Short mmCIF file of C-alpha atoms in Angstrom, two decimals:
data_model
loop_
_atom_site.label_atom_id
_atom_site.label_comp_id
_atom_site.label_asym_id
_atom_site.label_seq_id
_atom_site.Cartn_x
_atom_site.Cartn_y
_atom_site.Cartn_z
CA MET A 1 0.00 0.00 0.00
CA PRO A 2 1.37 3.48 -0.77
CA GLU A 3 2.67 5.19 2.34
CA ILE A 4 1.69 8.73 3.17
CA VAL A 5 4.23 10.13 5.59
CA GLY A 6 2.97 12.94 7.74
CA ALA A 7 1.31 14.07 10.90
CA GLU A 8 -1.25 11.79 12.50
CA VAL A 9 -4.03 13.99 13.83
CA ASP A 10 -7.09 12.73 15.65
CA GLU A 11 -10.42 13.55 14.05
CA GLY A 12 -11.56 16.89 15.43
CA ALA A 13 -8.19 17.73 16.99
CA LYS A 14 -6.75 21.16 16.41
CA PRO A 15 -3.67 21.25 14.15
CA SER A 16 -0.38 22.04 15.84
CA PRO A 17 1.29 25.45 15.34
CA ALA A 18 3.93 23.71 13.22
CA LEU A 19 1.25 22.37 10.83
CA VAL A 20 -0.42 25.78 10.63
CA ALA A 21 2.94 27.36 9.79
CA SER A 22 3.57 24.67 7.15
CA LEU A 23 0.16 25.32 5.60
CA PHE A 24 0.83 29.08 5.49
CA THR A 25 4.23 28.49 3.87
CA ILE A 26 2.86 26.16 1.18
CA ALA A 27 -0.08 28.47 0.38
CA THR A 28 2.13 31.58 0.18
CA ALA A 29 4.61 29.81 -2.09
CA GLN A 30 1.82 28.84 -4.49
CA LEU A 31 0.35 32.36 -4.38
CA MET A 32 3.74 33.87 -5.24
CA LEU A 33 4.21 31.60 -8.26
CA VAL A 34 0.72 32.11 -9.71
CA LEU A 35 0.79 35.85 -9.01
CA ASP A 36 3.96 36.06 -11.11
CA ASP A 37 2.06 34.59 -14.07
CA SER A 38 -0.20 37.64 -14.34
CA VAL A 39 1.49 40.53 -12.51
CA VAL A 40 3.99 41.14 -15.32
CA ASN A 41 1.35 41.28 -18.07
CA VAL A 42 -0.04 44.59 -16.81
CA ALA A 43 3.46 46.13 -16.79
CA LEU A 44 4.35 45.19 -20.40
CA PRO A 45 3.49 48.59 -21.98
CA SER A 46 5.65 50.41 -19.41
CA ILE A 47 8.51 47.94 -19.89
CA GLN A 48 8.32 48.42 -23.64
CA ARG A 49 8.53 52.19 -23.36
CA GLU A 50 11.35 52.42 -20.82
CA LEU A 51 13.62 49.66 -22.20
CA HIS A 52 12.71 50.30 -25.86
CA VAL A 53 11.71 46.66 -26.38
CA SER A 54 10.57 45.77 -29.89
CA PRO A 55 7.10 44.19 -30.21
CA VAL A 56 8.75 40.97 -31.44
CA HIS A 57 10.75 40.61 -28.23
CA LEU A 58 8.16 41.97 -25.78
CA SER A 59 6.12 38.76 -25.64
CA TRP A 60 9.23 36.89 -24.51
CA VAL A 61 9.13 38.76 -21.22
CA VAL A 62 6.14 36.49 -20.54
CA ASN A 63 7.06 33.49 -22.66
CA ALA A 64 10.56 33.02 -21.20
CA TYR A 65 8.97 32.29 -17.82
CA ILE A 66 6.32 30.00 -19.29
CA LEU A 67 8.88 28.05 -21.32
CA ALA A 68 11.34 27.48 -18.50
CA PHE A 69 8.59 26.70 -16.00
CA GLY A 70 6.73 24.28 -18.25
CA ALA A 71 9.82 22.53 -19.62
CA LEU A 72 11.50 21.95 -16.25
CA LEU A 73 8.50 20.98 -14.09
CA MET A 74 8.99 17.22 -14.49
CA LEU A 75 12.68 17.53 -13.76
CA GLY A 76 11.94 19.64 -10.69
CA GLY A 77 9.45 17.10 -9.38
CA ARG A 78 11.83 14.17 -9.80
CA VAL A 79 14.72 16.09 -8.23
CA GLY A 80 12.54 16.65 -5.18
CA ASP A 81 11.69 12.94 -4.95
CA LEU A 82 15.36 11.93 -5.04
CA TRP A 83 17.20 14.75 -3.28
CA GLY A 84 14.59 15.92 -0.77
CA ARG A 85 11.55 18.12 -1.36
CA ARG A 86 12.19 20.72 1.33
CA ARG A 87 15.76 21.20 0.13
CA THR A 88 14.60 21.47 -3.49
CA VAL A 89 11.96 24.07 -2.56
CA GLN A 90 14.58 26.08 -0.66
CA VAL A 91 16.96 26.08 -3.64
CA GLY A 92 14.09 27.05 -5.94
CA LEU A 93 13.12 29.95 -3.68
CA ILE A 94 16.70 31.28 -3.65
CA VAL A 95 16.82 31.09 -7.46
CA PHE A 96 13.42 32.78 -7.75
CA VAL A 97 14.33 35.64 -5.39
CA VAL A 98 17.67 36.29 -7.10
CA ALA A 99 15.99 36.21 -10.53
CA SER A 100 13.27 38.63 -9.36
CA LEU A 101 15.90 41.04 -8.07
CA ALA A 102 17.77 40.78 -11.37
CA GLY A 103 14.56 41.41 -13.32
CA GLY A 104 13.81 44.54 -11.31
CA LEU A 105 17.34 45.82 -11.91
CA GLY A 106 17.38 44.86 -15.62
CA GLN A 107 18.61 47.54 -17.99
CA THR A 108 18.01 45.77 -21.31
CA ALA A 109 15.43 43.48 -22.82
CA GLY A 110 17.98 40.64 -22.87
CA MET A 111 18.66 40.97 -19.13
CA LEU A 112 14.95 41.02 -18.36
CA ILE A 113 14.15 38.01 -20.53
CA GLY A 114 17.07 36.09 -19.00
CA ALA A 115 15.82 36.92 -15.50
CA ARG A 116 12.33 35.69 -16.43
CA GLY A 117 13.78 32.38 -17.63
CA LEU A 118 15.65 32.04 -14.34
CA GLN A 119 12.41 32.75 -12.49
CA GLY A 120 10.85 29.87 -14.44
CA LEU A 121 13.65 27.56 -13.30
CA GLY A 122 13.05 28.50 -9.66
CA ALA A 123 9.30 28.04 -10.08
CA ALA A 124 9.80 24.58 -11.60
CA LEU A 125 11.74 23.52 -8.52
CA ILE A 126 9.13 24.95 -6.15
CA ALA A 127 5.71 24.17 -7.66
CA PRO A 128 5.61 20.35 -7.84
CA ASN A 129 7.35 19.94 -4.51
CA VAL A 130 5.06 22.20 -2.46
CA LEU A 131 2.11 20.18 -3.78
CA ALA A 132 3.87 16.90 -2.95
CA LEU A 133 4.67 18.25 0.52
CA ILE A 134 0.94 18.49 1.21
CA THR A 135 0.64 14.70 0.95
CA THR A 136 3.70 14.13 3.15
CA THR A 137 2.92 16.78 5.77
CA PHE A 138 -0.82 16.26 6.31
CA ALA A 139 -1.67 12.59 6.86
CA GLU A 140 -5.17 13.12 8.26
CA ARG A 141 -7.78 13.43 5.51
CA LYS A 142 -9.53 16.55 6.81
CA LEU A 143 -6.30 18.52 7.22
CA ARG A 144 -5.01 17.36 3.86
CA ASP A 145 -8.23 18.42 2.15
CA THR A 146 -8.03 21.80 3.89
CA ALA A 147 -4.46 22.21 2.67
CA LEU A 148 -5.43 21.27 -0.88
CA SER A 149 -8.38 23.68 -0.74
CA LEU A 150 -6.10 26.54 0.24
CA TYR A 151 -3.58 25.49 -2.39
CA GLY A 152 -6.32 25.48 -5.05
CA ALA A 153 -7.67 28.83 -3.89
CA MET A 154 -4.22 30.39 -4.20
CA SER A 155 -3.98 29.06 -7.77
CA GLY A 156 -6.95 31.18 -8.81
CA LEU A 157 -6.59 34.11 -6.44
CA GLY A 158 -2.99 34.67 -7.53
CA ILE A 159 -4.08 35.52 -11.06
CA VAL A 160 -6.64 38.12 -9.97
CA ILE A 161 -4.35 39.55 -7.28
CA GLY A 162 -1.58 39.70 -9.89
CA LEU A 163 -3.74 41.86 -12.16
CA LEU A 164 -4.57 44.18 -9.26
CA VAL A 165 -1.06 44.38 -7.82
CA GLY A 166 0.48 44.77 -11.26
CA GLY A 167 -1.79 47.69 -12.06
CA VAL A 168 -1.23 49.43 -8.73
CA LEU A 169 2.55 48.95 -8.65
CA THR A 170 3.05 49.94 -12.28
CA GLY A 171 0.89 53.04 -11.88
CA THR A 172 2.56 54.20 -8.64
CA LEU A 173 6.07 52.87 -8.01
CA GLY A 174 6.89 51.77 -11.56
CA TRP A 175 7.12 48.48 -13.42
CA ARG A 176 10.33 47.34 -11.67
CA TRP A 177 8.33 46.78 -8.50
CA VAL A 178 6.35 43.95 -10.06
CA PHE A 179 9.66 42.07 -9.76
CA PHE A 180 10.92 43.58 -6.50
CA VAL A 181 7.70 42.59 -4.70
CA ASN A 182 8.73 38.93 -5.02
CA VAL A 183 11.88 39.48 -2.94
CA PRO A 184 10.26 39.98 0.51
CA ILE A 185 7.57 37.36 -0.26
CA GLY A 186 10.17 34.82 -1.35
CA LEU A 187 12.35 35.46 1.71
CA LEU A 188 9.32 35.07 3.98
CA VAL A 189 8.47 31.72 2.38
CA LEU A 190 12.13 30.64 2.59
CA LEU A 191 12.06 31.35 6.33
CA GLY A 192 8.83 29.38 6.64
CA THR A 193 10.28 26.28 4.95
CA ARG A 194 11.96 25.44 8.24
CA THR A 195 8.54 24.24 9.44
CA LEU A 196 8.10 21.80 6.52
CA LEU A 197 8.71 18.10 7.04
CA ALA A 198 12.01 16.81 5.72
CA PRO A 199 11.69 13.04 5.24
CA GLN A 200 14.75 11.23 4.01
CA PRO A 201 15.43 11.50 0.25
CA HIS A 202 14.64 8.35 -1.70
CA ARG A 203 17.27 6.20 -3.32
CA GLY A 204 17.74 6.35 -7.05
CA GLN A 205 19.41 8.27 -9.84
CA LEU A 206 17.99 11.03 -11.96
CA GLY A 207 18.69 9.40 -15.33
CA THR A 208 20.57 11.84 -17.54
CA ILE A 209 19.22 10.70 -20.91
CA GLY A 210 15.63 10.75 -19.70
CA ALA A 211 16.08 14.15 -18.07
CA VAL A 212 17.53 15.63 -21.27
CA LEU A 213 14.89 14.12 -23.58
CA GLY A 214 11.97 14.92 -21.28
CA THR A 215 13.04 18.52 -20.80
CA ALA A 216 13.85 19.05 -24.48
CA GLY A 217 10.57 17.52 -25.65
CA THR A 218 8.47 19.54 -23.23
CA PHE A 219 10.38 22.71 -24.13
CA ALA A 220 9.73 22.14 -27.85
CA LEU A 221 6.02 21.52 -27.20
CA VAL A 222 5.52 24.63 -25.03
CA PHE A 223 7.59 26.69 -27.48
CA ALA A 224 5.38 25.55 -30.37
CA ILE A 225 2.23 26.45 -28.44
CA THR A 226 3.51 29.94 -27.62
CA ARG A 227 4.54 30.49 -31.26
CA PHE A 228 1.08 29.45 -32.45
CA GLY A 229 -0.40 32.04 -30.09
CA GLU A 230 1.86 34.77 -31.50
CA ASP A 231 2.04 33.97 -35.21
CA GLY A 232 -0.94 31.75 -36.01
CA PHE A 233 -1.35 28.07 -36.73
CA THR A 234 0.58 28.11 -40.01
CA ASP A 235 3.81 29.45 -38.50
CA PRO A 236 6.59 27.21 -39.96
CA VAL A 237 8.83 27.53 -36.88
CA ALA A 238 5.99 26.35 -34.64
CA LEU A 239 5.17 23.45 -36.97
CA ILE A 240 8.81 22.34 -36.96
CA ALA A 241 8.82 22.58 -33.16
CA VAL A 242 5.75 20.32 -33.01
CA VAL A 243 7.50 17.68 -35.11
CA VAL A 244 10.62 17.93 -32.94
CA ALA A 245 8.49 17.64 -29.79
CA ILE A 246 6.72 14.51 -31.08
CA VAL A 247 9.96 12.79 -32.11
CA VAL A 248 11.79 13.65 -28.89
CA LEU A 249 8.87 12.75 -26.61
CA VAL A 250 8.38 9.39 -28.35
CA GLY A 251 12.09 8.73 -27.80
CA PHE A 252 11.64 9.81 -24.20
CA VAL A 253 8.81 7.34 -23.59
CA LEU A 254 10.81 4.50 -25.14
CA THR A 255 13.83 5.24 -22.95
CA GLN A 256 11.65 5.50 -19.84
CA ALA A 257 10.17 2.06 -20.51
CA ARG A 258 13.68 0.52 -20.46
CA SER A 259 15.33 2.75 -17.85
CA ARG A 260 16.20 1.59 -14.34
CA ASN A 261 16.04 5.22 -13.20
CA PRO A 262 13.18 6.81 -15.17
CA LEU A 263 12.44 10.50 -14.88
CA ILE A 264 8.76 9.57 -15.11
CA PRO A 265 7.90 6.06 -13.86
CA LEU A 266 5.42 4.86 -16.49
CA SER A 267 3.66 2.89 -13.75
CA LEU A 268 1.99 6.19 -12.81
CA PHE A 269 -0.11 5.95 -15.98
CA ARG A 270 -1.34 2.43 -15.25
CA ASP A 271 -3.84 4.01 -12.90
CA ARG A 272 -6.69 5.04 -15.20
CA ASN A 273 -7.89 7.46 -12.53
CA ARG A 274 -4.58 9.36 -12.48
CA THR A 275 -4.27 9.40 -16.28
CA GLY A 276 -7.81 10.75 -16.51
CA ALA A 277 -6.93 13.46 -14.00
CA TYR A 278 -4.00 14.62 -16.16
CA LEU A 279 -6.09 14.68 -19.36
CA THR A 280 -8.97 16.47 -17.69
CA MET A 281 -6.65 19.07 -16.14
CA LEU A 282 -5.13 19.75 -19.57
CA LEU A 283 -8.57 20.57 -20.98
CA LEU A 284 -9.97 22.28 -17.88
CA ALA A 285 -7.06 24.73 -17.72
CA VAL A 286 -7.76 25.80 -21.30
CA GLY A 287 -11.16 27.27 -20.50
CA PRO A 288 -11.14 29.60 -17.48
CA MET A 289 -7.56 30.76 -18.04
CA GLY A 290 -8.09 31.26 -21.76
CA SER A 291 -11.35 33.06 -21.06
CA LEU A 292 -9.58 35.33 -18.57
CA TYR A 293 -7.05 36.26 -21.25
CA VAL A 294 -9.68 36.96 -23.91
CA LEU A 295 -11.99 38.92 -21.62
CA THR A 296 -9.13 41.00 -20.22
CA LEU A 297 -8.43 42.11 -23.79
CA TYR A 298 -12.15 42.77 -24.31
CA LEU A 299 -12.36 44.94 -21.20
CA GLN A 300 -9.33 47.03 -22.13
CA ARG A 301 -9.62 47.22 -25.93
CA VAL A 302 -13.39 47.37 -26.38
CA ARG A 303 -14.66 48.75 -23.07
CA ASP A 304 -11.63 51.00 -22.32
CA TYR A 305 -11.07 49.70 -18.78
CA SER A 306 -7.85 50.80 -17.08
CA PRO A 307 -5.48 48.08 -15.78
CA ILE A 308 -6.64 48.68 -12.21
CA MET A 309 -10.33 48.60 -13.19
CA THR A 310 -9.69 45.39 -15.15
CA GLY A 311 -8.22 43.77 -12.06
CA LEU A 312 -11.16 44.90 -9.94
CA ALA A 313 -13.57 43.58 -12.54
CA TRP A 314 -12.23 40.05 -11.96
CA LEU A 315 -13.03 40.02 -8.23
CA PRO A 316 -16.09 37.73 -8.79
CA PHE A 317 -13.64 35.19 -10.22
CA ALA A 318 -11.67 35.32 -6.96
CA VAL A 319 -14.87 34.79 -4.96
CA GLY A 320 -15.80 31.81 -7.13
CA ILE A 321 -12.38 30.19 -6.65
CA ILE A 322 -12.70 30.47 -2.86
CA LEU A 323 -16.22 29.01 -2.93
CA GLY A 324 -15.22 26.14 -5.21
CA ALA A 325 -12.08 25.23 -3.28
CA GLY A 326 -13.99 25.37 0.01
CA LEU A 327 -16.98 23.37 -1.19
CA ALA A 328 -15.06 20.62 -2.99
CA PRO A 329 -13.68 18.71 0.05
CA LYS A 330 -17.18 18.31 1.52
CA LEU A 331 -18.56 17.13 -1.82
CA LEU A 332 -15.68 14.69 -2.32
CA LEU A 333 -16.48 12.95 0.96
CA ALA A 334 -19.99 12.16 -0.33
CA VAL A 335 -19.87 12.27 -4.14
CA ALA A 336 -17.67 10.42 -6.61
CA PRO A 337 -14.65 12.49 -7.79
CA ARG A 338 -15.61 11.97 -11.43
CA LEU A 339 -18.95 13.67 -10.76
CA VAL A 340 -17.35 16.59 -8.89
CA ALA A 341 -14.75 17.13 -11.63
CA GLY A 342 -17.33 16.63 -14.37
CA ALA A 343 -19.75 19.08 -12.76
CA GLY A 344 -16.95 21.61 -12.29
CA ALA A 345 -15.95 21.40 -15.96
CA LEU A 346 -19.60 21.66 -17.02
CA LEU A 347 -20.12 24.79 -14.90
CA SER A 348 -17.05 26.38 -16.50
CA ALA A 349 -18.35 25.37 -19.94
CA LEU A 350 -21.72 27.03 -19.32
CA ALA A 351 -19.93 30.14 -18.11
CA ALA A 352 -17.87 30.24 -21.33
CA LEU A 353 -21.10 29.93 -23.33
CA TRP A 354 -22.54 32.84 -21.33
CA PHE A 355 -19.38 34.87 -21.96
CA SER A 356 -19.71 34.25 -25.71
CA THR A 357 -22.89 36.38 -25.83
CA ILE A 358 -20.91 39.60 -25.20
CA THR A 359 -21.48 42.64 -27.39
CA THR A 360 -19.82 46.04 -27.53
CA THR A 361 -22.35 47.33 -24.98
CA SER A 362 -22.80 44.29 -22.68
CA GLY A 363 -23.51 45.17 -19.07
CA TYR A 364 -20.93 44.11 -16.51
CA TRP A 365 -23.46 42.82 -13.96
CA THR A 366 -25.46 40.84 -16.54
CA HIS A 367 -22.89 39.45 -18.99
CA LEU A 368 -19.59 39.39 -17.12
CA ALA A 369 -19.74 39.23 -13.31
CA PRO A 370 -22.15 36.24 -13.00
CA PRO A 371 -20.30 33.95 -15.46
CA MET A 372 -16.98 34.98 -13.86
CA LEU A 373 -18.30 33.61 -10.57
CA VAL A 374 -19.68 30.44 -12.18
CA SER A 375 -16.51 29.81 -14.20
CA ALA A 376 -14.29 30.10 -11.14
CA LEU A 377 -16.63 27.98 -9.02
CA GLY A 378 -16.42 25.19 -11.60
CA PHE A 379 -12.66 25.57 -11.92
CA GLY A 380 -12.20 25.39 -8.14
CA LEU A 381 -14.32 22.24 -7.88
CA GLY A 382 -12.53 20.61 -10.80
CA VAL A 383 -9.00 21.40 -9.66
CA MET A 384 -9.65 20.01 -6.17
CA ALA A 385 -11.11 16.74 -7.49
CA LEU A 386 -8.31 16.33 -10.05
CA THR A 387 -5.59 17.12 -7.54
CA GLN A 388 -6.89 14.42 -5.23
CA ALA A 389 -7.06 11.93 -8.09
CA ALA A 390 -3.50 12.72 -9.17
CA VAL A 391 -1.63 12.83 -5.85
CA TYR A 392 -3.61 10.58 -3.48
CA HIS A 393 -2.64 6.87 -3.43
CA VAL A 394 0.84 7.63 -4.80
CA ASP A 395 3.97 5.95 -3.40
CA SER A 396 5.92 8.51 -1.39
CA ASP A 397 8.96 8.22 -3.69
CA LYS A 398 6.80 9.24 -6.68
CA ALA A 399 4.72 12.04 -5.11
CA GLY A 400 6.93 14.78 -6.57
CA ILE A 401 6.80 13.59 -10.16
CA ALA A 402 3.04 12.83 -9.89
CA SER A 403 2.51 16.42 -8.74
CA ALA A 404 4.82 17.71 -11.47
CA LEU A 405 2.79 15.94 -14.15
CA LEU A 406 -0.40 17.57 -12.86
CA ASN A 407 1.32 20.97 -12.84
CA SER A 408 2.66 20.33 -16.34
CA ALA A 409 -0.81 19.44 -17.61
CA GLN A 410 -2.17 22.68 -16.14
CA GLN A 411 0.67 24.84 -17.51
CA ILE A 412 0.45 23.32 -20.97
CA GLY A 413 -3.34 23.70 -20.84
CA VAL A 414 -3.03 27.38 -19.96
CA ALA A 415 -0.51 27.98 -22.76
CA LEU A 416 -2.64 25.98 -25.20
CA GLY A 417 -5.80 27.83 -24.19
CA ILE A 418 -4.25 31.25 -24.68
CA ALA A 419 -2.73 30.20 -28.02
CA VAL A 420 -5.90 28.64 -29.40
CA LEU A 421 -8.33 31.30 -28.19
CA ALA A 422 -6.03 34.17 -29.24
CA GLY A 423 -5.60 32.56 -32.66
CA VAL A 424 -9.34 32.05 -33.15
CA ALA A 425 -10.11 35.61 -32.03
CA ALA A 426 -7.47 37.10 -34.35
CA THR A 427 -8.66 35.05 -37.33
CA ILE A 428 -12.34 35.99 -36.92
CA THR A 429 -11.48 39.66 -36.36
CA SER A 430 -9.22 39.83 -39.43
CA HIS A 431 -12.00 38.46 -41.67
CA SER A 432 -14.67 40.76 -40.30
CA SER A 433 -15.93 43.75 -42.27
CA GLU A 434 -17.31 45.47 -39.17
CA ALA A 435 -15.81 48.47 -37.37
CA GLU A 436 -12.95 47.67 -34.99
CA PRO A 437 -14.90 47.39 -31.68
CA THR A 438 -17.49 45.10 -33.26
CA ALA A 439 -14.88 43.06 -35.14
CA LEU A 440 -12.85 42.58 -31.98
CA THR A 441 -15.93 41.55 -30.03
CA ASP A 442 -16.92 39.05 -32.73
CA GLY A 443 -13.46 37.52 -32.49
CA TYR A 444 -13.60 37.27 -28.71
CA SER A 445 -17.08 35.77 -28.85
CA GLY A 446 -15.96 33.08 -31.31
CA ALA A 447 -12.94 32.25 -29.15
CA LEU A 448 -15.16 31.82 -26.10
CA LEU A 449 -17.36 29.36 -28.01
CA VAL A 450 -14.22 27.28 -28.62
CA ALA A 451 -13.51 27.42 -24.87
CA PHE A 452 -17.05 26.13 -24.28
CA ALA A 453 -16.42 23.13 -26.55
CA MET A 454 -13.09 22.28 -24.89
CA LEU A 455 -14.59 22.49 -21.41
CA LEU A 456 -17.42 20.18 -22.46
CA ALA A 457 -14.75 17.73 -23.59
CA ALA A 458 -13.11 18.05 -20.15
CA ALA A 459 -16.41 17.14 -18.47
CA VAL A 460 -16.78 14.05 -20.68
CA VAL A 461 -13.20 12.88 -20.00
CA ALA A 462 -13.68 13.34 -16.24
CA VAL A 463 -16.87 11.26 -16.15
CA LEU A 464 -15.44 8.48 -18.34
CA PHE A 465 -11.97 8.14 -16.77
CA LEU A 466 -12.08 9.10 -13.11
CA ARG A 467 -12.78 6.55 -10.40
CA GLY A 468 -16.26 6.34 -8.94
CA ASN A 469 -15.41 5.75 -5.27
CA THR A 470 -14.44 8.38 -2.72
CA GLN A 471 -12.64 6.19 -0.20
CA GLU A 472 -8.91 6.01 0.32
CA PRO A 473 -6.69 3.74 2.39
CA LYS A 474 -6.13 4.75 6.00
CA PRO A 475 -2.92 6.81 5.94
CA THR A 476 0.10 5.53 7.83
CA GLY A 477 3.30 7.17 8.82
CA ARG A 478 5.32 8.87 11.48
CA SER A 479 4.27 11.92 13.41
CA ALA A 480 5.27 15.39 12.36
CA ASP A 481 7.24 15.94 15.52
CA ALA A 482 9.35 12.85 14.87
CA LEU A 483 10.42 14.21 11.51
CA HIS A 484 11.63 17.59 12.68
#
């Protein structure tokens, strides 16, 4: 039976101060990483003006982070399994803080893009291991579900907070502070990692060939997706990158099947429940995150919202995330995970359909705020159910890579969603004969219909693949105090 190492807590007992501190550290780390996904977007116009960045290179201020983060997630998860998760998180935090400082001090576009790539490396070391640490720190089901709820809430809240903080900092202190703000947060989290459990690292080797092929294949795939988003689906560089990704990833799978030290143990995919969780997450991440991207453009380009007003407009999304993440654990104790995940994806799909009815004069309280709440509610429910399916019942020496695969599915889904929806919107707008506001709105509406279809597919995959029961083996392991 898989062992879950962590703190044994009696039902109804209050968590110890050490567990509360661990929960705060894990939640803040996740908030910092997700916040960084969106906080920089608001500052892009100011960065372009001050550093004289060409439009061709400006997108790489965002893409450099996405590429490094997405490509190195699996490696970061496996490193944590073998060398120790707390140590890996600490190294990742140091890299992230140094990179943030370098980004804030950057004097050229090259320095800034390099710093963003380094931030992605730090994030790839942190993200899968803080999720895995939830399963090793909180053995009792109720505490673990609470931790996962907070983790899921931070995943959605970080995006909205990033839009707000990015707008405020850029408009007051300047764009450099969207990087400097990470320094005190990162140092606070680094200090808090002393409360995290530090079980012994597991035996094994990283596997150089697998690490190189896995990283290169994922890099090529994420690079192709970002190129499609920038230059359309006929971009020759992106098409070549897709071919390279397929060839390299096929080679990667073949080497993993024969390797004594695989980067990704293929046994993880023998569990239909876990495989279904990864596929559903890939599709689920496309919808709400892609919709957020499209509607942010709609608010600013069609409705003339300022960056700060745009951030405030997304507050219903934040409320929905909190409701979904809080409601999911109670539902999962009584309802099959496949139904919770399927219902969450369906709610997000209906919200995308509602979004698609926007016009140039749509009212905020009738066409935007309600579906924002519904979309986030569905996303929160889905993420919680899928996280449980992916990381529960996993051997302790594979928890990091199992978490990394879930993170990778979400990151690739976000990148794919933005690329596909941006491409659809641009194509429809370019073929429209209407005036610019109407043409833009038609493009955004068409893109949101595509999001609806992809979220419906996520609901179907969840119902067909995920397990029907809600029970799990009684966790075993040592106490938290014994591991300090």
